[in-house]
Each structure stands twice: as C-alpha cells, then as structure tokens.
Coordinates of C-alpha atoms and ligand atoms in Angstrom, one line a residue:
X1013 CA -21.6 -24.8 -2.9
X1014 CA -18.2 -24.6 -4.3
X1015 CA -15.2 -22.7 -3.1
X1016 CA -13.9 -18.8 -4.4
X1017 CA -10.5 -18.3 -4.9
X1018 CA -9.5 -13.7 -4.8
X1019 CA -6.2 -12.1 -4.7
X1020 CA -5.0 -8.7 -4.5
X1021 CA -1.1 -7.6 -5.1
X1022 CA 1.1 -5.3 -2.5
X1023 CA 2.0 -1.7 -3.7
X1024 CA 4.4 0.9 -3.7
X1025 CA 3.7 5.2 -3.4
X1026 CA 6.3 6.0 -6.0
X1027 CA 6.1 9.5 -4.9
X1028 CA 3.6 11.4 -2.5
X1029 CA 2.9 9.7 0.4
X1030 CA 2.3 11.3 4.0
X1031 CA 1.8 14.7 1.6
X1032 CA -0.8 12.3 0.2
X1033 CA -2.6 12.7 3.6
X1034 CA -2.6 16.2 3.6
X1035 CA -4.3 16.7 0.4
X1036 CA -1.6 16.6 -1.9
X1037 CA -1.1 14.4 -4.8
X1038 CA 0.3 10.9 -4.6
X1039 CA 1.1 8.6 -7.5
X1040 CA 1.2 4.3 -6.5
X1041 CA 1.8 1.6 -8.6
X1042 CA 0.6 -2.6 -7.8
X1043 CA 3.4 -4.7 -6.9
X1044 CA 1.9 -8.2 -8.5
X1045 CA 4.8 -10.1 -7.4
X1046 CA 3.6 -10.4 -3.8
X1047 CA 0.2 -10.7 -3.0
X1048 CA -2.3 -11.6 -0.5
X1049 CA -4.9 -14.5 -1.1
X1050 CA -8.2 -15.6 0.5
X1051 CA -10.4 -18.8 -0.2
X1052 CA -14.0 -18.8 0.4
X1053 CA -15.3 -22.6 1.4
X1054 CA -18.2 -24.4 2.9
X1055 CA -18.0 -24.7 6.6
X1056 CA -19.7 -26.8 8.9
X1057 CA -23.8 -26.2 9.3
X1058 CA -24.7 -23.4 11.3
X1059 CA -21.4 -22.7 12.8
X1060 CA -21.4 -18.6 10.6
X1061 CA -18.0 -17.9 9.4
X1062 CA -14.8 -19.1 10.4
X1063 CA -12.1 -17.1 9.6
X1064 CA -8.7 -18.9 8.9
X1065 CA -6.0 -16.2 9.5
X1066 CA -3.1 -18.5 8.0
X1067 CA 0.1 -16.5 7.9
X1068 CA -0.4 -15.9 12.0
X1069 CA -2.0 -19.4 12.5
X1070 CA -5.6 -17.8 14.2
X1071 CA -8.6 -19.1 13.6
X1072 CA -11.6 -17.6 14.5
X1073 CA -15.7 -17.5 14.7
X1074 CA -16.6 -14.2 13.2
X1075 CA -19.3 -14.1 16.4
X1076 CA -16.5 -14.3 18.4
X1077 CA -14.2 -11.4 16.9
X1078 CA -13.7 -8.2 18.5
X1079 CA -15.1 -5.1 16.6
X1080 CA -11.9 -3.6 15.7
X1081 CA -10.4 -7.1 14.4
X1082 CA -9.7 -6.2 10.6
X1083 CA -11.1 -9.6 9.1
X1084 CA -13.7 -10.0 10.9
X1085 CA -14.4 -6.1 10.3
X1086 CA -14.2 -6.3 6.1
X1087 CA -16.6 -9.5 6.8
X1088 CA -19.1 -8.0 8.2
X1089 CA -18.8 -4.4 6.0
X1090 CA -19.5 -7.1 3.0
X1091 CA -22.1 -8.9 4.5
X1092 CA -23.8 -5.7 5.4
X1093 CA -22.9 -4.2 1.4
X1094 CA -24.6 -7.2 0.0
X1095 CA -27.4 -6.8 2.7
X1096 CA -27.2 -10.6 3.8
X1097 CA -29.0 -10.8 7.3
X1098 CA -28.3 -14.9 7.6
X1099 CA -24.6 -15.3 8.5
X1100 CA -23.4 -18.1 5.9
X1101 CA -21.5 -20.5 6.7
X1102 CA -18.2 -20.6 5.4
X1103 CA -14.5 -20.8 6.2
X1104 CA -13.1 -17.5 4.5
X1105 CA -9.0 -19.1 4.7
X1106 CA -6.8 -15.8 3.8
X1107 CA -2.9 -15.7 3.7
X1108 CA -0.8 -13.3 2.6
X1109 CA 3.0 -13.1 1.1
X1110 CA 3.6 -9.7 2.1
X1111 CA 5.8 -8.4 4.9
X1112 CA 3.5 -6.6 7.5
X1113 CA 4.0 -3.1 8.6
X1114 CA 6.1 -2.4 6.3
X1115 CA 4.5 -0.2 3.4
X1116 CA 3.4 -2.0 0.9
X1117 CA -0.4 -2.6 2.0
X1118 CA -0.4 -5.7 3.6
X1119 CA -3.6 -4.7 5.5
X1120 CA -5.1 -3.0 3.0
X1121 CA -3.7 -6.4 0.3
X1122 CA -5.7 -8.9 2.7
X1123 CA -8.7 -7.1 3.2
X1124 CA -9.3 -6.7 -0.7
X1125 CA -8.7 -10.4 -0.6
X1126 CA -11.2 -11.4 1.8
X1127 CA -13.4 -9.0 0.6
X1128 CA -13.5 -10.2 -3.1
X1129 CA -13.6 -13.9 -2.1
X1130 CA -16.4 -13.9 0.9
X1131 CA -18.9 -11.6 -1.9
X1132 CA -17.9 -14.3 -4.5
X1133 CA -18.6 -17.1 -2.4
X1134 CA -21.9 -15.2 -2.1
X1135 CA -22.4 -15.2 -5.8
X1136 CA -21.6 -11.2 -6.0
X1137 CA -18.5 -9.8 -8.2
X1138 CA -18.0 -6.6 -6.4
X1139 CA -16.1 -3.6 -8.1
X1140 CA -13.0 -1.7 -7.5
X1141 CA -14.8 1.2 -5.9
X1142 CA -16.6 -1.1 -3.8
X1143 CA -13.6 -3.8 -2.7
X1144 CA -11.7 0.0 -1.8
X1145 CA -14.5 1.5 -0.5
X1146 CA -14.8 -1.6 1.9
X1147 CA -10.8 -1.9 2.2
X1148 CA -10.9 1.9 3.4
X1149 CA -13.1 1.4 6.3
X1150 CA -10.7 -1.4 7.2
X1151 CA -7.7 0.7 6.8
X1152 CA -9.3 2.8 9.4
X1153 CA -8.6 0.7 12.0
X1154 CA -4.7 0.3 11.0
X1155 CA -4.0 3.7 9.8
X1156 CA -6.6 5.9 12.1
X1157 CA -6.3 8.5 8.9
X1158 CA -5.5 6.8 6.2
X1159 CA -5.6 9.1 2.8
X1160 CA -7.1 6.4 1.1
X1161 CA -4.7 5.5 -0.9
X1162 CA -3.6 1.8 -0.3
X1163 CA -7.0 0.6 -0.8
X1164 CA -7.5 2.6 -3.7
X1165 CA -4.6 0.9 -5.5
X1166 CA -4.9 -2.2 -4.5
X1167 CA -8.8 -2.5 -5.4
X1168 CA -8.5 -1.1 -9.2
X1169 CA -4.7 -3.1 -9.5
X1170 CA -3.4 -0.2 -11.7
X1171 CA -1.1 2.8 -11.6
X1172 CA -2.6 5.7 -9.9
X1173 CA -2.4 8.6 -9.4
X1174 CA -4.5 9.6 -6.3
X1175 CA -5.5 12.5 -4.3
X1176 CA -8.1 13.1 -1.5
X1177 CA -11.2 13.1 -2.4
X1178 CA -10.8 14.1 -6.5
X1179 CA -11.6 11.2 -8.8
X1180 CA -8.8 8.6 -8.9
X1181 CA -7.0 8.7 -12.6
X1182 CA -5.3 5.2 -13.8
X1183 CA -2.4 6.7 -14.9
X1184 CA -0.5 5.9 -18.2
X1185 CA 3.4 4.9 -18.2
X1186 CA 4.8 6.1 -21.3
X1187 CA 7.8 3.4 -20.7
X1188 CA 8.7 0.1 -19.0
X1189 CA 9.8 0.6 -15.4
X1190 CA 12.3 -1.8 -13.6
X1191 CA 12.5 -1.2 -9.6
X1192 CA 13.7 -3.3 -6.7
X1193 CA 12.2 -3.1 -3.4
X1194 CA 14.0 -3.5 -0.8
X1195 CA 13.0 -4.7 2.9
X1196 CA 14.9 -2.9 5.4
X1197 CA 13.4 -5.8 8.1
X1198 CA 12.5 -2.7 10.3
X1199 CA 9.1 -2.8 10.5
X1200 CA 7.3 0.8 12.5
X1201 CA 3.3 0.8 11.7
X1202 CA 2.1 3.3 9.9
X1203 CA -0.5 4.6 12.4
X1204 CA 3.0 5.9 14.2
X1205 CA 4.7 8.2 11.5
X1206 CA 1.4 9.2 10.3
X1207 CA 0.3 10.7 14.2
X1208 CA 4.2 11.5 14.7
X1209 CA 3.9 14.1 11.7
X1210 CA 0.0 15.1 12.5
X1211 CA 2.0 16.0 16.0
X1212 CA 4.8 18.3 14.2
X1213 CA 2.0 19.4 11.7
X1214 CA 0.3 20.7 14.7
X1215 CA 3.4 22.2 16.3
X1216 CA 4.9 23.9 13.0
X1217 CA 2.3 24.2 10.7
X1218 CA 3.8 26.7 8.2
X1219 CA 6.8 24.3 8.0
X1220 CA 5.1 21.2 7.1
X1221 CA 2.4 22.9 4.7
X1222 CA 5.6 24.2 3.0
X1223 CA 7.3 20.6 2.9
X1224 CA 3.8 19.0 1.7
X1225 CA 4.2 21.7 -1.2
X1226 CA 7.7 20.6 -2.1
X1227 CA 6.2 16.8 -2.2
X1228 CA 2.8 18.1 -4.9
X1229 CA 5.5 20.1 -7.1
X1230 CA 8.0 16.9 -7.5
X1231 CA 4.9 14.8 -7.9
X1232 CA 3.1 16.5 -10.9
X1233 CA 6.6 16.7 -12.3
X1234 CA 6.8 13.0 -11.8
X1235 CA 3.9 12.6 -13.8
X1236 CA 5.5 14.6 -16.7
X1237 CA 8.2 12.7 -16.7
X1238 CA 6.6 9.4 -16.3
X1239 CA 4.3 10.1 -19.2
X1240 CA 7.1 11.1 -21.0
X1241 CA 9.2 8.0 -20.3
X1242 CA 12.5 10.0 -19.0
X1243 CA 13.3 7.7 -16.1
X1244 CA 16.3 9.8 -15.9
X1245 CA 14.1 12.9 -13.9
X1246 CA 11.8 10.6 -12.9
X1247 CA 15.0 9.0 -10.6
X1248 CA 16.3 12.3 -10.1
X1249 CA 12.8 13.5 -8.1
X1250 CA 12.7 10.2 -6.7
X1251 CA 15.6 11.2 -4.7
X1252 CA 14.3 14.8 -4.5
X1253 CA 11.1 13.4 -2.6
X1254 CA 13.0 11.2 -0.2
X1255 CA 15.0 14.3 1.0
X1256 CA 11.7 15.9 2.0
X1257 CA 10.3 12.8 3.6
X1258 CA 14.0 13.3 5.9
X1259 CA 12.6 16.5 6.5
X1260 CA 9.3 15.2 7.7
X1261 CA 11.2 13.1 10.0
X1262 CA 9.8 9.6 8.9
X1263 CA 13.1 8.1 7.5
X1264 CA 15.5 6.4 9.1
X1265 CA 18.9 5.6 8.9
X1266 CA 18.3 2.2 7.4
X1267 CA 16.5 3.6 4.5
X1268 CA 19.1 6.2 4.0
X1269 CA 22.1 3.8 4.1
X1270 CA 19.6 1.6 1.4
X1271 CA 19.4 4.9 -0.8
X1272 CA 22.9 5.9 -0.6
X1273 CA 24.1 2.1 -1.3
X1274 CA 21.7 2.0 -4.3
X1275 CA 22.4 5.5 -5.8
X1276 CA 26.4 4.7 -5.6
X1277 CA 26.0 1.2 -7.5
X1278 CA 24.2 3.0 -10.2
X1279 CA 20.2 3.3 -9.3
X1280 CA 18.5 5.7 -11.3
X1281 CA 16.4 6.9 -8.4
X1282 CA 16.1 5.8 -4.6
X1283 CA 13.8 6.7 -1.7
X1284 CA 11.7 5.3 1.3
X1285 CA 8.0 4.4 0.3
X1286 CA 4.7 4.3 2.7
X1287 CA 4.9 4.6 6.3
X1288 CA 8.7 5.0 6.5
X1289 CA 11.1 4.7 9.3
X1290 CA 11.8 1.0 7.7
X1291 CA 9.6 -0.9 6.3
X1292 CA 10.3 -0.7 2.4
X1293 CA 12.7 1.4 0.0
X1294 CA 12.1 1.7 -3.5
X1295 CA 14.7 1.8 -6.2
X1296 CA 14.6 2.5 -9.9
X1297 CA 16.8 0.6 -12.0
X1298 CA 17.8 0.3 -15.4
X1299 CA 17.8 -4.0 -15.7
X1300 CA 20.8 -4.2 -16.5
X1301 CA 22.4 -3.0 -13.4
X1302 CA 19.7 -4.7 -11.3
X1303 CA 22.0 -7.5 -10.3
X1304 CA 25.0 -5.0 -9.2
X1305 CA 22.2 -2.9 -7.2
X1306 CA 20.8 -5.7 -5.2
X1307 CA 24.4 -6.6 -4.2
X1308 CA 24.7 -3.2 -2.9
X1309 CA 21.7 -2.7 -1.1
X1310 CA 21.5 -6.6 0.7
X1311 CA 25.6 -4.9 1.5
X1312 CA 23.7 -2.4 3.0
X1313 CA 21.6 -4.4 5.4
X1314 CA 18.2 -5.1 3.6
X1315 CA 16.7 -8.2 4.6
X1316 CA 15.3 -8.9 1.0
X1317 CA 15.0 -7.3 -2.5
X1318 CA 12.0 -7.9 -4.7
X1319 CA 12.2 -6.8 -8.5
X1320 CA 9.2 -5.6 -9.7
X1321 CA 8.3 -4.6 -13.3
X1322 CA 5.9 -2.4 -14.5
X1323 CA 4.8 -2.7 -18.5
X1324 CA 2.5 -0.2 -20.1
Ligands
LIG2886 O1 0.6 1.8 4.3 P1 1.9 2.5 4.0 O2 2.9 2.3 5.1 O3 2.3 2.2 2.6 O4 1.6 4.1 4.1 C1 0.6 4.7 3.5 C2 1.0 6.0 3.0 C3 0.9 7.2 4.0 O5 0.8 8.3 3.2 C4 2.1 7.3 4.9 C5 -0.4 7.1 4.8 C6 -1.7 7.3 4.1 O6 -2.7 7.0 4.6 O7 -1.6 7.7 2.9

C-alpha cells in the first residue's frame, strides 16, 4: 500500500471569540500560509500504528499512548468512525508549521491532518463535518470547552461564520482582505483564559453576559461590513472588539503595545485573536502600508509577522 499525504491550514477569529463560547456569534477565516501536515505510510508487520510526532521529536505505539494524548486520541476516534476493529499498520508521521498555544489552531490544524491522512490511508475521504466533528472531540482534551469553532474552520478551510450549535454559514467576502499576524512569542493555552473568564462569568454574571453582548453586536456588524467590502468599519470594530476582550481580562500588555504600534503606523484595524494573553494579534492592512506596519509591530516586540491574504 502506498502512502497519503493531508494538510490543514491555521486560522484566525477575526471577531467573536471567548463570546463565541457563550453562544454568541464568531466569524474565522483559514490562514493557508501555515499549516499542519500528516503522512500516512506502511509500517512494519504487526507492530499497529506508530505515530511520528515530528515537530517535538516523539514517537510512539498508539497501544502505548495515554488516553488523553491528542494523536493517539483522533486515531482511534477515526478508527472507530470507519469501524476498523484490526489496528493497521502504519506510521501516521504529522508535523506542523504552526506556533503552539498560541491561537491559531495548532491542535485543532494537526488533528484535521492526521485525521484526513490515517482515513485516506484506509481508502476513506472523510468530509468536513466529519474531519471537525472528529477534530472537536480532540479539542476537548486541549480546550476542556471548546465552542467548536477551531475545528469547524479548519475542517471546511473557508471563512465562517460560526455559532454554537446553529448550522455553520461559509461566509462571502465582498472584497480582498490583506492582514498580518503577528506572534507576540507569549504563548498562555487556551484551556487558561477560557476557565479564567468561566471563573469571572461565574462571579459577575450580569457583567460578562453584558460584554458577550457588546462582542454579538460588533460581530453581525462585521459581517455587514465584510459583505459590503468597507474595510474601513470592518478595522474600526476590529478595534472595538479588542477593547471588550481587555474588558474580559484576556489581553495582555504585549497584545496591546502590538495594537497600539500597528494602529499608529497606519493599520486599518488591530486586536488579539483566540485564546489571548499572547499568542497571536491580528492586523488589517491595506498592502501597501504592510511593509511600514510590520516594522512597527516587530518595533514593538513581536517575535514574527505572517501576511495573510484572503481572496473572494
Ligand atoms: O484556540 P484559540 O486560542 O484560537 O482560541 C479559541 C477561541 C476561544 O473562543 C477563546 C475558545 C473557543 O473554544 O472558542
């Protein structure tokens, strides 16, 4: 048997997220510049599969894994899925180029990946729902309550715009969209900020419902504006939204010095994106004033920028 090759790019929440757990809308675009890969080849008789871990150097039986150890975990939700009782054997190699714990989906990036490549090894295409219905039970084990959304986007690879358990809409972008991501090398895992505002949630309910509120209204306005290609609003809400994630206490001062540096060299829109406190910011540009903007914001302490463009 020969061997499967499957991808799956990072993403960004342009607008939404932590809201996004509480029910409210979220919209999240594919960020195909970084991805995650995962081969699927033939292993030595009878030794079941051996999962290469490459960008941490494990390697691993699958018989050997712990439960909660995500790989082996989307292996055996796919084995299960495809309802194949005798283990193959395989070596299921996965790698991936983007930064851990740091909001853009890494876990949720290499799970789709080994997903995609151990049921195509197995002679099985599966589909978006089922790589992120797969993806989500992995994320589980990251996120403890994840919304849903990382594996969502990075199963169906489109723009979305997601909320809790509605039907997921691909989401039409009435114009070209030029952004830079920008790594503030801070990395906090998202399981943290997620339980840190469950915690305030719980303390101050009133307050946060009222700040989730302020996140749906700037997102359906988002949407308007997206549809409608003004990328002036869409930066102005951009900046609206990362005031309310301050007030949900999951920035930090990295990603505020990153928005303040992009904003004064001329971004169109800047805020934090996933998890928060770190990880990523995201910054809306207009391209040409990406080059000045980057200066600024690696001035400002990120570790890297990635451009990222988004065609209709
Ligand atoms: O995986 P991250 O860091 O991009 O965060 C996901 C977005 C959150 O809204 C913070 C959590 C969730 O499950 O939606």
């Amino acid at each position: 048997m020969g061997r499967a090759w499957a991808s799956a790019p990072a993403k960004i929440i342009l607008f939404g997220e932590h809201a996004v757990v509480y029910h409210r809308p979220a919209i999240a675009m594919p960020v195909s510049q970084v991805k995650a890969t995962a081969v699927a080849a033939p292993g030595r008789p009878d030794t079941g599969i051996v999962i290469h871990a490459e960008t941490i150097g494990r390697q691993y039986l699958l018989d050997a894994a712990p439960p909660e150890e995500p790989l082996a975990y989307t292996c055996r939700s796919v084995l299960r899925r495809l309802k194949v009782t005798q283990e193959p054997d395989v070596t299921l190699s996965v790698r991936s180029e983007i930064p851990i714990a740091s909001g853009l989906g890494s876990g949720a990036a290499t799970a789709a990946a080994a997903a995609k490549a151990l049921a195509r090894w197995l002679g099985w295409e599966l589909s978006p729902a089922q790589v992120s219905a797969i993806v989500y039970e992995t994320e589980k084990i990251h996120h403890g309550t994840p919304s849903g959304i990382d594996n969502t986007v990075v199963a169906y690879e489109c723009p979305l715009w997601f909320q809790r358990e509605q039907p997921i809409e691909i989401f039409q972008v009435g114009i070209p969209l030029s952004f830079l991501i920008a790594d503030s090398g801070q990395s906090s895992p998202t399981r943290h900020t997620v339980g840190d505002v469950r915690q305030r949630w719980t303390e101050n309910p009133a307050r946060y419902e009222a700040l989730f509120d302020g996140v749906a209204r700037i997102v359906h306005a988002a949407r308007e504006a997206l549809e409608q290609g003004d990328l002036t609003r869409v930066g102005k809400l951009m900046v609206e939204n990362h005031a309310l994630l301050v007030e949900m206490g999951v920035s930090a001062p990295i990603n505020d010095a990153l928005v303040e540096a992009a904003l004064s060299a001329g971004a169109l829109g800047a805020k934090l994106s996933g998890g928060g406190r770190g990880g990523n910011n995201v910054i809306l540009v207009e391209p040409r004033h990406a080059q000045r903007i980057t200066e600024a914001l690696y001035a400002a302490g990120a570790r890297r920028v990635l451009k990222s463009t988004l065609t209709t």
